[in-house]
mmCIF file of C-alpha atoms and ligand atoms in Angstrom:
data_model
loop_
_atom_site.group_PDB
_atom_site.id
_atom_site.type_symbol
_atom_site.label_atom_id
_atom_site.label_comp_id
_atom_site.label_asym_id
_atom_site.label_seq_id
_atom_site.Cartn_x
_atom_site.Cartn_y
_atom_site.Cartn_z
ATOM 1 C CA MET A 1 -22.374 -24.794 -31.064
ATOM 2 C CA LYS A 2 -25.748 -23.127 -30.646
ATOM 3 C CA LEU A 3 -25.879 -21.886 -27.085
ATOM 4 C CA LEU A 4 -28.881 -20.406 -25.265
ATOM 5 C CA CYS A 5 -27.486 -17.848 -22.784
ATOM 6 C CA LEU A 6 -29.819 -17.042 -19.904
ATOM 7 C CA ASN A 7 -29.009 -14.029 -17.734
ATOM 8 C CA PRO A 8 -31.229 -13.729 -14.683
ATOM 9 C CA GLY A 9 -30.408 -10.309 -13.171
ATOM 10 C CA SER A 10 -31.983 -8.668 -10.149
ATOM 11 C CA GLY A 11 -34.819 -7.160 -12.191
ATOM 12 C CA THR A 12 -34.832 -8.797 -15.629
ATOM 13 C CA LEU A 13 -34.288 -12.060 -17.452
ATOM 14 C CA ARG A 14 -32.176 -11.420 -20.536
ATOM 15 C CA TYR A 15 -31.478 -14.115 -23.106
ATOM 16 C CA ARG A 16 -29.629 -14.609 -26.343
ATOM 17 C CA VAL A 17 -28.961 -17.520 -28.655
ATOM 18 C CA VAL A 18 -25.353 -17.425 -29.831
ATOM 19 C CA GLU A 19 -23.579 -19.431 -32.506
ATOM 20 C CA THR A 20 -20.321 -19.810 -30.582
ATOM 21 C CA GLU A 21 -18.134 -20.242 -33.666
ATOM 22 C CA ARG A 22 -18.936 -16.625 -34.454
ATOM 23 C CA CYS A 23 -18.961 -15.025 -31.033
ATOM 24 C CA GLU A 24 -15.414 -13.671 -31.326
ATOM 25 C CA SER A 25 -15.829 -12.248 -34.811
ATOM 26 C CA ASP A 26 -16.129 -8.557 -35.456
ATOM 27 C CA LEU A 27 -18.769 -9.225 -38.075
ATOM 28 C CA PRO A 28 -22.220 -7.784 -37.510
ATOM 29 C CA SER A 29 -23.882 -9.249 -34.488
ATOM 30 C CA PRO A 30 -23.838 -13.042 -34.430
ATOM 31 C CA ASP A 31 -27.329 -12.791 -33.081
ATOM 32 C CA LEU A 32 -29.858 -15.503 -33.665
ATOM 33 C CA GLU A 33 -32.418 -14.400 -31.180
ATOM 34 C CA ARG A 34 -32.261 -12.132 -28.156
ATOM 35 C CA GLY A 35 -34.581 -10.401 -25.782
ATOM 36 C CA MET A 36 -35.498 -9.495 -22.274
ATOM 37 C CA VAL A 37 -38.345 -10.135 -19.876
ATOM 38 C CA ASP A 38 -38.570 -6.868 -17.939
ATOM 39 C CA ARG A 39 -39.847 -6.072 -14.434
ATOM 40 C CA ILE A 40 -39.700 -9.663 -13.270
ATOM 41 C CA LYS A 41 -39.034 -10.639 -9.666
ATOM 42 C CA GLY A 42 -39.138 -13.929 -7.765
ATOM 43 C CA LYS A 43 -37.209 -17.078 -8.552
ATOM 44 C CA GLU A 44 -40.262 -19.171 -9.460
ATOM 45 C CA LYS A 45 -41.448 -16.602 -12.007
ATOM 46 C CA VAL A 46 -38.009 -16.279 -13.559
ATOM 47 C CA ALA A 47 -37.641 -20.068 -13.805
ATOM 48 C CA GLU A 48 -41.095 -20.292 -15.430
ATOM 49 C CA GLU A 49 -40.148 -17.650 -17.991
ATOM 50 C CA ALA A 50 -36.868 -19.455 -18.694
ATOM 51 C CA ILE A 51 -38.705 -22.710 -19.345
ATOM 52 C CA LYS A 52 -41.235 -21.010 -21.632
ATOM 53 C CA LEU A 53 -38.380 -19.524 -23.567
ATOM 54 C CA PHE A 54 -36.506 -22.808 -23.775
ATOM 55 C CA ARG A 55 -39.609 -24.616 -25.041
ATOM 56 C CA ARG A 56 -40.284 -21.940 -27.627
ATOM 57 C CA ILE A 57 -36.713 -21.947 -28.979
ATOM 58 C CA GLY A 58 -36.752 -25.716 -28.946
ATOM 59 C CA ASN A 59 -34.541 -28.410 -27.484
ATOM 60 C CA ASP A 60 -33.700 -29.708 -30.971
ATOM 61 C CA SER A 61 -32.312 -26.452 -32.268
ATOM 62 C CA LEU A 62 -29.878 -25.990 -29.357
ATOM 63 C CA ASP A 63 -26.594 -27.671 -28.383
ATOM 64 C CA ALA A 64 -26.272 -26.349 -24.831
ATOM 65 C CA VAL A 65 -27.544 -23.815 -22.328
ATOM 66 C CA ALA A 66 -25.534 -21.303 -20.267
ATOM 67 C CA ILE A 67 -26.795 -19.584 -17.116
ATOM 68 C CA ARG A 68 -25.210 -16.508 -15.527
ATOM 69 C CA PHE A 69 -24.232 -17.099 -11.918
ATOM 70 C CA VAL A 70 -23.441 -13.836 -10.225
ATOM 71 C CA HIS A 71 -21.552 -15.571 -7.401
ATOM 72 C CA GLY A 72 -19.302 -18.438 -8.352
ATOM 73 C CA GLY A 73 -18.755 -19.830 -4.849
ATOM 74 C CA PRO A 74 -15.650 -22.023 -4.900
ATOM 75 C CA PHE A 75 -15.463 -21.636 -8.708
ATOM 76 C CA TRP A 76 -15.451 -17.827 -8.752
ATOM 77 C CA LYS A 77 -12.112 -17.528 -10.573
ATOM 78 C CA GLN A 78 -13.294 -19.839 -13.366
ATOM 79 C CA ARG A 79 -15.037 -18.585 -16.453
ATOM 80 C CA SER A 80 -17.612 -21.349 -16.586
ATOM 81 C CA ARG A 81 -18.307 -24.872 -15.460
ATOM 82 C CA GLU A 82 -20.680 -27.567 -16.566
ATOM 83 C CA ILE A 83 -23.460 -27.973 -14.002
ATOM 84 C CA ASP A 84 -23.920 -31.297 -12.267
ATOM 85 C CA ALA A 85 -25.417 -32.156 -8.875
ATOM 86 C CA ASN A 86 -22.122 -31.424 -7.056
ATOM 87 C CA VAL A 87 -21.680 -28.037 -8.702
ATOM 88 C CA LEU A 88 -25.274 -27.134 -7.832
ATOM 89 C CA GLN A 89 -24.670 -28.166 -4.236
ATOM 90 C CA SER A 90 -21.587 -25.906 -4.005
ATOM 91 C CA LEU A 91 -23.540 -23.005 -5.464
ATOM 92 C CA GLU A 92 -26.401 -23.620 -2.997
ATOM 93 C CA GLU A 93 -23.865 -22.964 -0.247
ATOM 94 C CA VAL A 94 -23.298 -19.372 -1.399
ATOM 95 C CA ARG A 95 -26.955 -18.443 -1.979
ATOM 96 C CA HIS A 96 -26.835 -16.021 0.980
ATOM 97 C CA LEU A 97 -23.886 -14.165 -0.530
ATOM 98 C CA ALA A 98 -26.009 -12.990 -3.486
ATOM 99 C CA PRO A 99 -29.610 -13.451 -2.374
ATOM 100 C CA LEU A 100 -31.127 -11.571 -5.318
ATOM 101 C CA HIS A 101 -29.287 -13.728 -7.821
ATOM 102 C CA VAL A 102 -27.992 -17.147 -6.801
ATOM 103 C CA PRO A 103 -31.317 -18.686 -5.645
ATOM 104 C CA THR A 104 -32.896 -17.579 -8.923
ATOM 105 C CA ALA A 105 -30.041 -18.909 -11.056
ATOM 106 C CA ILE A 106 -30.265 -22.230 -9.191
ATOM 107 C CA ALA A 107 -34.033 -22.379 -9.808
ATOM 108 C CA VAL A 108 -33.440 -21.710 -13.511
ATOM 109 C CA ALA A 109 -30.693 -24.355 -13.662
ATOM 110 C CA LYS A 110 -32.880 -26.971 -11.980
ATOM 111 C CA ALA A 111 -35.839 -26.217 -14.236
ATOM 112 C CA ILE A 112 -33.763 -26.384 -17.424
ATOM 113 C CA ARG A 113 -31.991 -29.569 -16.311
ATOM 114 C CA SER A 114 -35.310 -31.257 -15.633
ATOM 115 C CA GLU A 115 -36.446 -30.317 -19.130
ATOM 116 C CA THR A 116 -33.480 -31.453 -21.217
ATOM 117 C CA GLY A 117 -30.454 -33.692 -21.407
ATOM 118 C CA LEU A 118 -28.396 -30.878 -22.982
ATOM 119 C CA LYS A 119 -25.265 -29.655 -21.205
ATOM 120 C CA VAL A 120 -25.985 -26.722 -18.903
ATOM 121 C CA HIS A 121 -23.070 -24.412 -18.061
ATOM 122 C CA ALA A 122 -22.827 -22.042 -15.106
ATOM 123 C CA VAL A 123 -21.021 -18.887 -16.248
ATOM 124 C CA PHE A 124 -19.467 -16.796 -13.510
ATOM 125 C CA ASP A 125 -19.787 -13.025 -13.233
ATOM 126 C CA THR A 126 -16.717 -12.975 -10.999
ATOM 127 C CA ALA A 127 -13.924 -14.406 -13.196
ATOM 128 C CA PHE A 128 -12.817 -11.064 -14.670
ATOM 129 C CA HIS A 129 -11.838 -9.852 -11.200
ATOM 130 C CA ARG A 130 -9.387 -12.672 -10.481
ATOM 131 C CA THR A 131 -6.591 -10.188 -11.346
ATOM 132 C CA LEU A 132 -7.356 -7.821 -8.448
ATOM 133 C CA PRO A 133 -4.104 -7.174 -6.590
ATOM 134 C CA GLU A 134 -3.900 -8.296 -2.965
ATOM 135 C CA HIS A 135 -3.926 -4.780 -1.510
ATOM 136 C CA VAL A 136 -7.303 -4.355 -3.249
ATOM 137 C CA TRP A 137 -8.911 -7.758 -2.595
ATOM 138 C CA ARG A 138 -7.837 -8.019 1.029
ATOM 139 C CA TYR A 139 -9.997 -6.325 3.657
ATOM 140 C CA PRO A 140 -8.227 -4.600 6.524
ATOM 141 C CA LEU A 141 -9.204 -7.384 8.938
ATOM 142 C CA PRO A 142 -6.891 -9.654 10.948
ATOM 143 C CA HIS A 143 -4.579 -11.257 8.406
ATOM 144 C CA ASP A 144 -5.508 -14.837 9.324
ATOM 145 C CA ILE A 145 -9.101 -14.261 8.186
ATOM 146 C CA GLY A 146 -7.495 -15.335 4.912
ATOM 147 C CA GLU A 147 -9.153 -15.554 1.539
ATOM 148 C CA ARG A 148 -12.604 -16.632 2.657
ATOM 149 C CA TYR A 149 -13.691 -13.072 3.430
ATOM 150 C CA ARG A 150 -12.242 -11.042 0.598
ATOM 151 C CA ARG A 151 -13.287 -8.715 -2.171
ATOM 152 C CA ILE A 152 -14.426 -10.767 -5.156
ATOM 153 C CA GLY A 153 -16.196 -8.291 -7.457
ATOM 154 C CA PHE A 154 -19.169 -8.808 -9.795
ATOM 155 C CA HIS A 155 -20.536 -7.580 -13.149
ATOM 156 C CA GLY A 156 -17.366 -9.076 -14.638
ATOM 157 C CA LEU A 157 -19.269 -10.114 -17.766
ATOM 158 C CA ALA A 158 -20.461 -6.543 -18.294
ATOM 159 C CA HIS A 159 -17.126 -4.857 -17.550
ATOM 160 C CA GLU A 160 -15.098 -7.252 -19.713
ATOM 161 C CA SER A 161 -17.477 -7.016 -22.664
ATOM 162 C CA VAL A 162 -17.493 -3.214 -22.452
ATOM 163 C CA TRP A 163 -13.698 -3.122 -22.344
ATOM 164 C CA GLY A 164 -13.502 -5.530 -25.305
ATOM 165 C CA ALA A 165 -15.827 -3.381 -27.417
ATOM 166 C CA TRP A 166 -13.806 -0.233 -26.767
ATOM 167 C CA ASP A 167 -10.563 0.878 -28.351
ATOM 168 C CA ARG A 168 -8.011 -1.479 -26.817
ATOM 169 C CA GLU A 169 -5.329 1.179 -27.119
ATOM 170 C CA SER A 170 -6.796 2.804 -24.013
ATOM 171 C CA SER A 171 -4.637 1.622 -21.151
ATOM 172 C CA LYS A 172 -6.616 3.121 -18.243
ATOM 173 C CA VAL A 173 -10.350 2.540 -18.488
ATOM 174 C CA LEU A 174 -12.998 3.196 -15.869
ATOM 175 C CA SER A 175 -16.128 1.150 -16.586
ATOM 176 C CA LEU A 176 -19.391 2.059 -14.829
ATOM 177 C CA HIS A 177 -22.309 -0.364 -15.105
ATOM 178 C CA PHE A 178 -25.836 0.640 -14.100
ATOM 179 C CA GLY A 179 -28.447 -2.111 -14.049
ATOM 180 C CA GLY A 180 -30.513 -3.201 -11.054
ATOM 181 C CA GLY A 181 -27.051 -3.562 -9.510
ATOM 182 C CA ALA A 182 -24.395 -0.928 -10.129
ATOM 183 C CA SER A 183 -20.630 -1.122 -9.980
ATOM 184 C CA ALA A 184 -17.435 0.501 -11.169
ATOM 185 C CA CYS A 185 -14.339 -1.310 -12.380
ATOM 186 C CA ALA A 186 -10.897 0.150 -13.000
ATOM 187 C CA ILE A 187 -9.287 -1.702 -15.908
ATOM 188 C CA LEU A 188 -5.560 -1.388 -16.518
ATOM 189 C CA ASP A 189 -4.334 -2.859 -19.813
ATOM 190 C CA GLY A 190 -7.365 -5.137 -19.972
ATOM 191 C CA LYS A 191 -7.156 -6.371 -16.379
ATOM 192 C CA SER A 192 -9.528 -5.588 -13.534
ATOM 193 C CA VAL A 193 -7.455 -3.851 -10.823
ATOM 194 C CA TRP A 194 -10.199 -2.342 -8.642
ATOM 195 C CA THR A 195 -13.950 -2.670 -8.337
ATOM 196 C CA THR A 196 -16.617 -1.362 -5.994
ATOM 197 C CA MET A 197 -18.485 -4.576 -5.224
ATOM 198 C CA GLY A 198 -16.890 -6.753 -2.576
ATOM 199 C CA LEU A 199 -17.419 -10.189 -1.074
ATOM 200 C CA THR A 200 -20.998 -9.740 -2.256
ATOM 201 C CA PRO A 201 -22.876 -7.596 -4.796
ATOM 202 C CA LEU A 202 -24.331 -5.529 -1.943
ATOM 203 C CA ASP A 203 -21.167 -3.448 -1.617
ATOM 204 C CA GLY A 204 -20.157 -0.200 -3.306
ATOM 205 C CA LEU A 205 -22.556 2.103 -5.132
ATOM 206 C CA MET A 206 -26.160 2.733 -4.142
ATOM 207 C CA MET A 207 -28.414 0.548 -6.321
ATOM 208 C CA SER A 208 -32.050 0.066 -7.298
ATOM 209 C CA SER A 209 -33.022 -1.740 -4.084
ATOM 210 C CA ARG A 210 -29.604 -2.337 -2.487
ATOM 211 C CA SER A 211 -27.957 0.069 -0.047
ATOM 212 C CA GLY A 212 -24.381 -0.264 -1.270
ATOM 213 C CA SER A 213 -21.572 0.528 1.211
ATOM 214 C CA LEU A 214 -22.479 1.466 4.757
ATOM 215 C CA ASP A 215 -20.705 1.852 8.058
ATOM 216 C CA PRO A 216 -20.314 -1.836 9.046
ATOM 217 C CA ALA A 217 -21.223 -0.921 12.635
ATOM 218 C CA LEU A 218 -24.648 0.191 11.371
ATOM 219 C CA VAL A 219 -25.381 -3.460 10.561
ATOM 220 C CA LEU A 220 -24.323 -4.449 14.066
ATOM 221 C CA ALA A 221 -26.553 -1.715 15.511
ATOM 222 C CA LEU A 222 -29.572 -2.955 13.524
ATOM 223 C CA LEU A 223 -28.981 -6.465 14.855
ATOM 224 C CA ARG A 224 -28.397 -5.318 18.434
ATOM 225 C CA ASP A 225 -31.579 -3.242 18.270
ATOM 226 C CA GLY A 226 -33.547 -6.447 17.790
ATOM 227 C CA ARG A 227 -33.886 -7.066 14.067
ATOM 228 C CA SER A 228 -33.236 -10.606 12.903
ATOM 229 C CA ILE A 229 -30.500 -11.467 10.394
ATOM 230 C CA ASP A 230 -33.152 -12.150 7.743
ATOM 231 C CA GLU A 231 -34.838 -8.794 8.383
ATOM 232 C CA VAL A 232 -31.553 -6.935 8.011
ATOM 233 C CA ASP A 233 -30.688 -8.957 4.903
ATOM 234 C CA LYS A 234 -34.039 -8.022 3.356
ATOM 235 C CA MET A 235 -33.693 -4.379 4.340
ATOM 236 C CA LEU A 236 -30.232 -4.023 2.786
ATOM 237 C CA ASN A 237 -30.856 -6.046 -0.382
ATOM 238 C CA ARG A 238 -34.500 -5.438 -1.249
ATOM 239 C CA ASP A 239 -35.857 -2.400 0.611
ATOM 240 C CA SER A 240 -33.015 0.113 0.336
ATOM 241 C CA GLY A 241 -31.315 2.034 -2.486
ATOM 242 C CA LEU A 242 -33.514 4.065 -4.844
ATOM 243 C CA LEU A 243 -36.596 2.203 -3.623
ATOM 244 C CA GLY A 244 -35.972 2.689 0.077
ATOM 245 C CA VAL A 245 -35.037 6.359 -0.102
ATOM 246 C CA SER A 246 -37.767 7.373 -2.557
ATOM 247 C CA GLY A 247 -40.484 5.182 -1.081
ATOM 248 C CA ILE A 248 -41.965 5.034 -4.600
ATOM 249 C CA SER A 249 -40.040 2.773 -6.935
ATOM 250 C CA ASP A 250 -36.701 1.117 -7.621
ATOM 251 C CA ASP A 251 -36.955 2.124 -11.261
ATOM 252 C CA THR A 252 -35.512 5.309 -12.723
ATOM 253 C CA ARG A 253 -38.305 5.261 -15.333
ATOM 254 C CA ASP A 254 -40.656 6.122 -12.440
ATOM 255 C CA LEU A 255 -38.305 8.274 -10.379
ATOM 256 C CA LEU A 256 -37.131 10.732 -13.034
ATOM 257 C CA PRO A 257 -40.677 11.914 -13.919
ATOM 258 C CA ALA A 258 -41.626 11.929 -10.215
ATOM 259 C CA ALA A 259 -38.648 14.152 -9.386
ATOM 260 C CA ALA A 260 -39.510 16.428 -12.319
ATOM 261 C CA THR A 261 -42.991 16.980 -10.903
ATOM 262 C CA GLY A 262 -41.703 17.910 -7.460
ATOM 263 C CA ASN A 263 -41.507 14.645 -5.510
ATOM 264 C CA SER A 264 -38.745 15.526 -3.071
ATOM 265 C CA ARG A 265 -37.955 11.953 -2.015
ATOM 266 C CA ALA A 266 -37.548 10.847 -5.616
ATOM 267 C CA GLU A 267 -35.206 13.813 -6.099
ATOM 268 C CA LEU A 268 -33.259 12.944 -2.932
ATOM 269 C CA ALA A 269 -32.858 9.316 -4.019
ATOM 270 C CA LEU A 270 -31.505 10.388 -7.420
ATOM 271 C CA GLN A 271 -29.159 12.934 -5.824
ATOM 272 C CA MET A 272 -27.790 10.341 -3.428
ATOM 273 C CA TYR A 273 -27.296 7.851 -6.270
ATOM 274 C CA SER A 274 -25.347 10.426 -8.315
ATOM 275 C CA ALA A 275 -23.291 11.613 -5.356
ATOM 276 C CA ARG A 276 -22.002 8.091 -4.776
ATOM 277 C CA VAL A 277 -21.162 7.732 -8.453
ATOM 278 C CA HIS A 278 -19.178 10.999 -8.274
ATOM 279 C CA GLU A 279 -17.198 9.694 -5.296
ATOM 280 C CA CYS A 280 -16.386 6.483 -7.080
ATOM 281 C CA ILE A 281 -15.295 8.230 -10.284
ATOM 282 C CA GLY A 282 -12.802 10.185 -8.182
ATOM 283 C CA ALA A 283 -11.628 6.970 -6.539
ATOM 284 C CA GLY A 284 -11.343 5.102 -9.837
ATOM 285 C CA ILE A 285 -9.282 7.859 -11.447
ATOM 286 C CA ALA A 286 -6.984 7.916 -8.411
ATOM 287 C CA VAL A 287 -6.542 4.132 -8.532
ATOM 288 C CA LEU A 288 -5.641 4.217 -12.218
ATOM 289 C CA GLY A 289 -3.484 7.351 -11.948
ATOM 290 C CA GLY A 290 -5.565 8.991 -14.676
ATOM 291 C CA CYS A 291 -8.170 7.715 -17.076
ATOM 292 C CA ASP A 292 -8.085 7.339 -20.867
ATOM 293 C CA ALA A 293 -11.794 6.580 -21.151
ATOM 294 C CA LEU A 294 -14.860 6.550 -18.948
ATOM 295 C CA LEU A 295 -17.328 3.965 -20.249
ATOM 296 C CA LEU A 296 -20.988 3.777 -19.243
ATOM 297 C CA SER A 297 -23.213 0.739 -19.708
ATOM 298 C CA GLY A 298 -26.502 -0.736 -18.485
ATOM 299 C CA ALA A 299 -30.224 -0.166 -18.730
ATOM 300 C CA LEU A 300 -30.336 2.965 -16.580
ATOM 301 C CA VAL A 301 -27.997 4.983 -18.811
ATOM 302 C CA LYS A 302 -29.030 3.457 -22.114
ATOM 303 C CA GLU A 303 -32.078 5.545 -22.801
ATOM 304 C CA SER A 304 -32.042 8.434 -20.380
ATOM 305 C CA ALA A 305 -30.062 11.521 -21.331
ATOM 306 C CA GLU A 306 -31.240 13.129 -18.128
ATOM 307 C CA PHE A 307 -29.889 10.332 -15.972
ATOM 308 C CA ARG A 308 -26.530 10.500 -17.792
ATOM 309 C CA ARG A 309 -26.467 14.239 -17.129
ATOM 310 C CA ARG A 310 -27.196 13.686 -13.457
ATOM 311 C CA LEU A 311 -24.310 11.216 -13.227
ATOM 312 C CA LEU A 312 -21.699 13.132 -15.208
ATOM 313 C CA GLY A 313 -22.943 16.654 -15.822
ATOM 314 C CA ASP A 314 -20.972 18.395 -13.103
ATOM 315 C CA LEU A 315 -17.522 16.846 -13.237
ATOM 316 C CA GLN A 316 -15.509 19.324 -15.290
ATOM 317 C CA CYS A 317 -12.800 19.220 -12.595
ATOM 318 C CA PHE A 318 -11.934 15.763 -13.946
ATOM 319 C CA GLY A 319 -11.981 16.905 -17.583
ATOM 320 C CA ILE A 320 -15.417 15.284 -17.986
ATOM 321 C CA LYS A 321 -17.746 17.302 -20.214
ATOM 322 C CA LEU A 322 -20.786 15.851 -21.942
ATOM 323 C CA ASP A 323 -21.579 17.233 -25.380
ATOM 324 C CA ALA A 324 -25.199 18.422 -25.348
ATOM 325 C CA ASN A 325 -25.937 17.188 -28.883
ATOM 326 C CA ARG A 326 -24.304 13.807 -28.372
ATOM 327 C CA ASN A 327 -25.915 13.187 -25.000
ATOM 328 C CA ASP A 328 -29.360 14.762 -25.321
ATOM 329 C CA ARG A 329 -31.152 12.259 -27.487
ATOM 330 C CA ASP A 330 -34.368 10.432 -26.790
ATOM 331 C CA ASP A 331 -33.600 7.153 -28.514
ATOM 332 C CA GLU A 332 -32.111 4.088 -26.887
ATOM 333 C CA LEU A 333 -28.335 3.894 -27.458
ATOM 334 C CA GLN A 334 -27.489 0.610 -29.188
ATOM 335 C CA GLN A 335 -23.886 1.013 -30.327
ATOM 336 C CA PRO A 336 -20.746 2.423 -28.709
ATOM 337 C CA THR A 337 -21.514 6.161 -28.695
ATOM 338 C CA LEU A 338 -19.190 9.012 -27.793
ATOM 339 C CA LEU A 339 -20.951 11.368 -25.374
ATOM 340 C CA SER A 340 -18.169 13.782 -24.440
ATOM 341 C CA ALA A 341 -17.397 17.122 -26.062
ATOM 342 C CA ASP A 342 -14.442 17.388 -28.450
ATOM 343 C CA ASP A 343 -12.620 19.700 -26.037
ATOM 344 C CA ALA A 344 -13.183 17.430 -23.013
ATOM 345 C CA ARG A 345 -9.962 16.051 -21.539
ATOM 346 C CA MET A 346 -11.535 12.655 -20.817
ATOM 347 C CA PRO A 347 -13.469 10.709 -23.466
ATOM 348 C CA VAL A 348 -16.812 9.485 -22.144
ATOM 349 C CA ALA A 349 -18.817 6.931 -24.105
ATOM 350 C CA PHE A 350 -21.794 4.637 -23.774
ATOM 351 C CA VAL A 351 -20.848 1.063 -24.670
ATOM 352 C CA PRO A 352 -23.524 -1.658 -24.575
ATOM 353 C CA ALA A 353 -22.751 -4.412 -22.067
ATOM 354 C CA GLU A 354 -23.108 -7.582 -24.101
ATOM 355 C CA GLU A 355 -23.281 -9.871 -21.092
ATOM 356 C CA GLU A 356 -24.884 -12.787 -22.917
ATOM 357 C CA LEU A 357 -22.303 -12.669 -25.724
ATOM 358 C CA GLN A 358 -19.550 -12.565 -23.112
ATOM 359 C CA MET A 359 -21.147 -15.614 -21.466
ATOM 360 C CA ALA A 360 -20.775 -17.506 -24.728
ATOM 361 C CA ARG A 361 -17.135 -16.413 -25.009
ATOM 362 C CA GLN A 362 -16.475 -17.660 -21.490
ATOM 363 C CA VAL A 363 -18.036 -21.061 -22.194
ATOM 364 C CA VAL A 364 -15.834 -21.381 -25.291
ATOM 365 C CA ALA A 365 -12.709 -20.172 -23.455
ATOM 366 C CA SER A 366 -13.159 -22.540 -20.544
ATOM 367 C CA GLN A 367 -13.399 -25.473 -22.921
ATOM 368 C CA ALA A 368 -10.084 -24.591 -24.560
ATOM 369 C CA PRO A 369 -7.216 -26.822 -23.354
ATOM 370 C CA ALA A 370 -5.079 -23.807 -22.370
ATOM 371 C CA ASP A 371 -7.680 -22.129 -20.195
ATOM 372 C CA VAL A 372 -5.894 -20.496 -17.270
ATOM 373 C CA THR A 373 -8.973 -20.255 -15.103
ATOM 374 C CA ARG A 374 -9.760 -23.914 -14.911
HETATM 375 N N1 ADP B 1 -35.207 1.454 -20.070
HETATM 376 C C1 ADP B 1 -35.042 0.540 -19.147
HETATM 377 N N2 ADP B 1 -35.190 -0.764 -19.460
HETATM 378 C C2 ADP B 1 -35.014 -1.711 -18.503
HETATM 379 N N3 ADP B 1 -34.718 -1.432 -17.227
HETATM 380 C C3 ADP B 1 -34.575 -0.160 -16.862
HETATM 381 C C4 ADP B 1 -34.723 0.876 -17.808
HETATM 382 N N4 ADP B 1 -34.520 2.042 -17.165
HETATM 383 C C5 ADP B 1 -34.246 1.743 -15.891
HETATM 384 N N5 ADP B 1 -34.289 0.417 -15.688
HETATM 385 C C6 ADP B 1 -33.979 -0.231 -14.400
HETATM 386 O O1 ADP B 1 -32.876 -1.096 -14.614
HETATM 387 C C7 ADP B 1 -33.139 -2.410 -14.134
HETATM 388 C C8 ADP B 1 -32.768 -3.393 -15.195
HETATM 389 O O2 ADP B 1 -31.405 -3.373 -15.404
HETATM 390 P P1 ADP B 1 -30.767 -4.617 -16.175
HETATM 391 O O3 ADP B 1 -29.299 -4.492 -16.121
HETATM 392 O O4 ADP B 1 -31.441 -4.777 -17.450
HETATM 393 O O5 ADP B 1 -31.314 -5.753 -15.300
HETATM 394 P P2 ADP B 1 -30.691 -6.546 -14.163
HETATM 395 O O6 ADP B 1 -30.249 -5.622 -13.114
HETATM 396 O O7 ADP B 1 -31.802 -7.448 -13.807
HETATM 397 O O8 ADP B 1 -29.584 -7.233 -14.838
HETATM 398 C C9 ADP B 1 -34.630 -2.496 -13.941
HETATM 399 O O9 ADP B 1 -34.870 -3.224 -12.754
HETATM 400 C C10 ADP B 1 -35.082 -1.070 -13.818
HETATM 401 O O10 ADP B 1 -35.174 -0.719 -12.454
HETATM 402 C C1 UVW B 2 -24.121 -8.309 -9.984
HETATM 403 C C2 UVW B 2 -25.423 -7.625 -10.110
HETATM 404 O O1 UVW B 2 -25.780 -6.846 -9.265
HETATM 405 O O2 UVW B 2 -26.126 -7.901 -11.195
HETATM 406 P P1 UVW B 2 -27.456 -7.200 -11.738
HETATM 407 O O3 UVW B 2 -27.120 -5.757 -11.960
HETATM 408 O O4 UVW B 2 -27.689 -7.911 -13.014
HETATM 409 O O5 UVW B 2 -28.512 -7.369 -10.728
HETATM 410 MG MG1 MG B 3 -27.740 -6.983 -15.079
#
């Protein structure tokens, strides 16, 4: 099956055409066509780009389309599901739980469905985290709040694909993904056992325009001080993180040079981002009881040696030591690349997050009769 995988993130639209019969093979990339529309915001624009792409690739050369849904709503434990009007309605109901993602994915789904009679699959970024143990997924709230308000976890496509591309002999893996959103995932023998995002992808690490974790009473204080729910939602999701602190940009391609030329708010934003990553590396290692490999992925670490140094350069207490020659390169990392020194106690590597390939795998897996997530 020739599947067009569309991945609308918080800052980009990535796409890839995958021949699904080959997506599990270890042969050189089963790529037919792939790419990214960068620096794109707003659901209408993303949907327009998706349609342009679909028309260019051509209805006749495709068998189906898959769209990444960051929040799966009632389907969050499933790998994927064919979209129909009922599925779309259920996903509409969780648009507020991932406001940077779900409304856009819905707009893309509607646009593609109005263009073609091909099957369109929603692929869920949450399924990998269905193995979180209860003491991790449950919040310390009154017990009868139940499962509705629980940790779900996101970036599952990225974390699972990174784990799958790494040496599967490693039992304890800490995966750190840095895109517009950022999260960590502790993986024990291939299963997600802890992750920093929660009920929504606003939780955990500081991000490009998202605050990450805060004192929950701060949200109450903002509301009590007269801001509306929508204003607070916008502040936390769109006006915070690197953008809010720096006041310049949500993009490390702007902030790193600004910090280098003395912009103190750009420097502060980058320091705060790294400090939260340091805290979560400590937490992840504690959760796993050690760590056989620390794996980095995502656009922010892919081509910036300096950013990787900021994140990991000062963590020798954990046995983390970047090798200057391996890390300090100007080119974009494309393949799994060891970054740590030979005498480091903990291997550190960059591993590309093949989210679109993982989407194709999830569509295939959920069509198999034995699929456990159905
Ligand atoms: N070299 C780069 N290419 C693309 N994005 C980058 C790069 N360096 C930093 N970024 C930041 O990373 C974000 C893109 O991350 P990515 O994971 O591709 O997208 P998304 O978060 O939309 O999934 C951009 O919004 C931008 O702020
Ligand atoms: C889950 C999430 O935040 O995704 P992205 O990094 O693609 O915005
Ligand atoms: Mg992304």
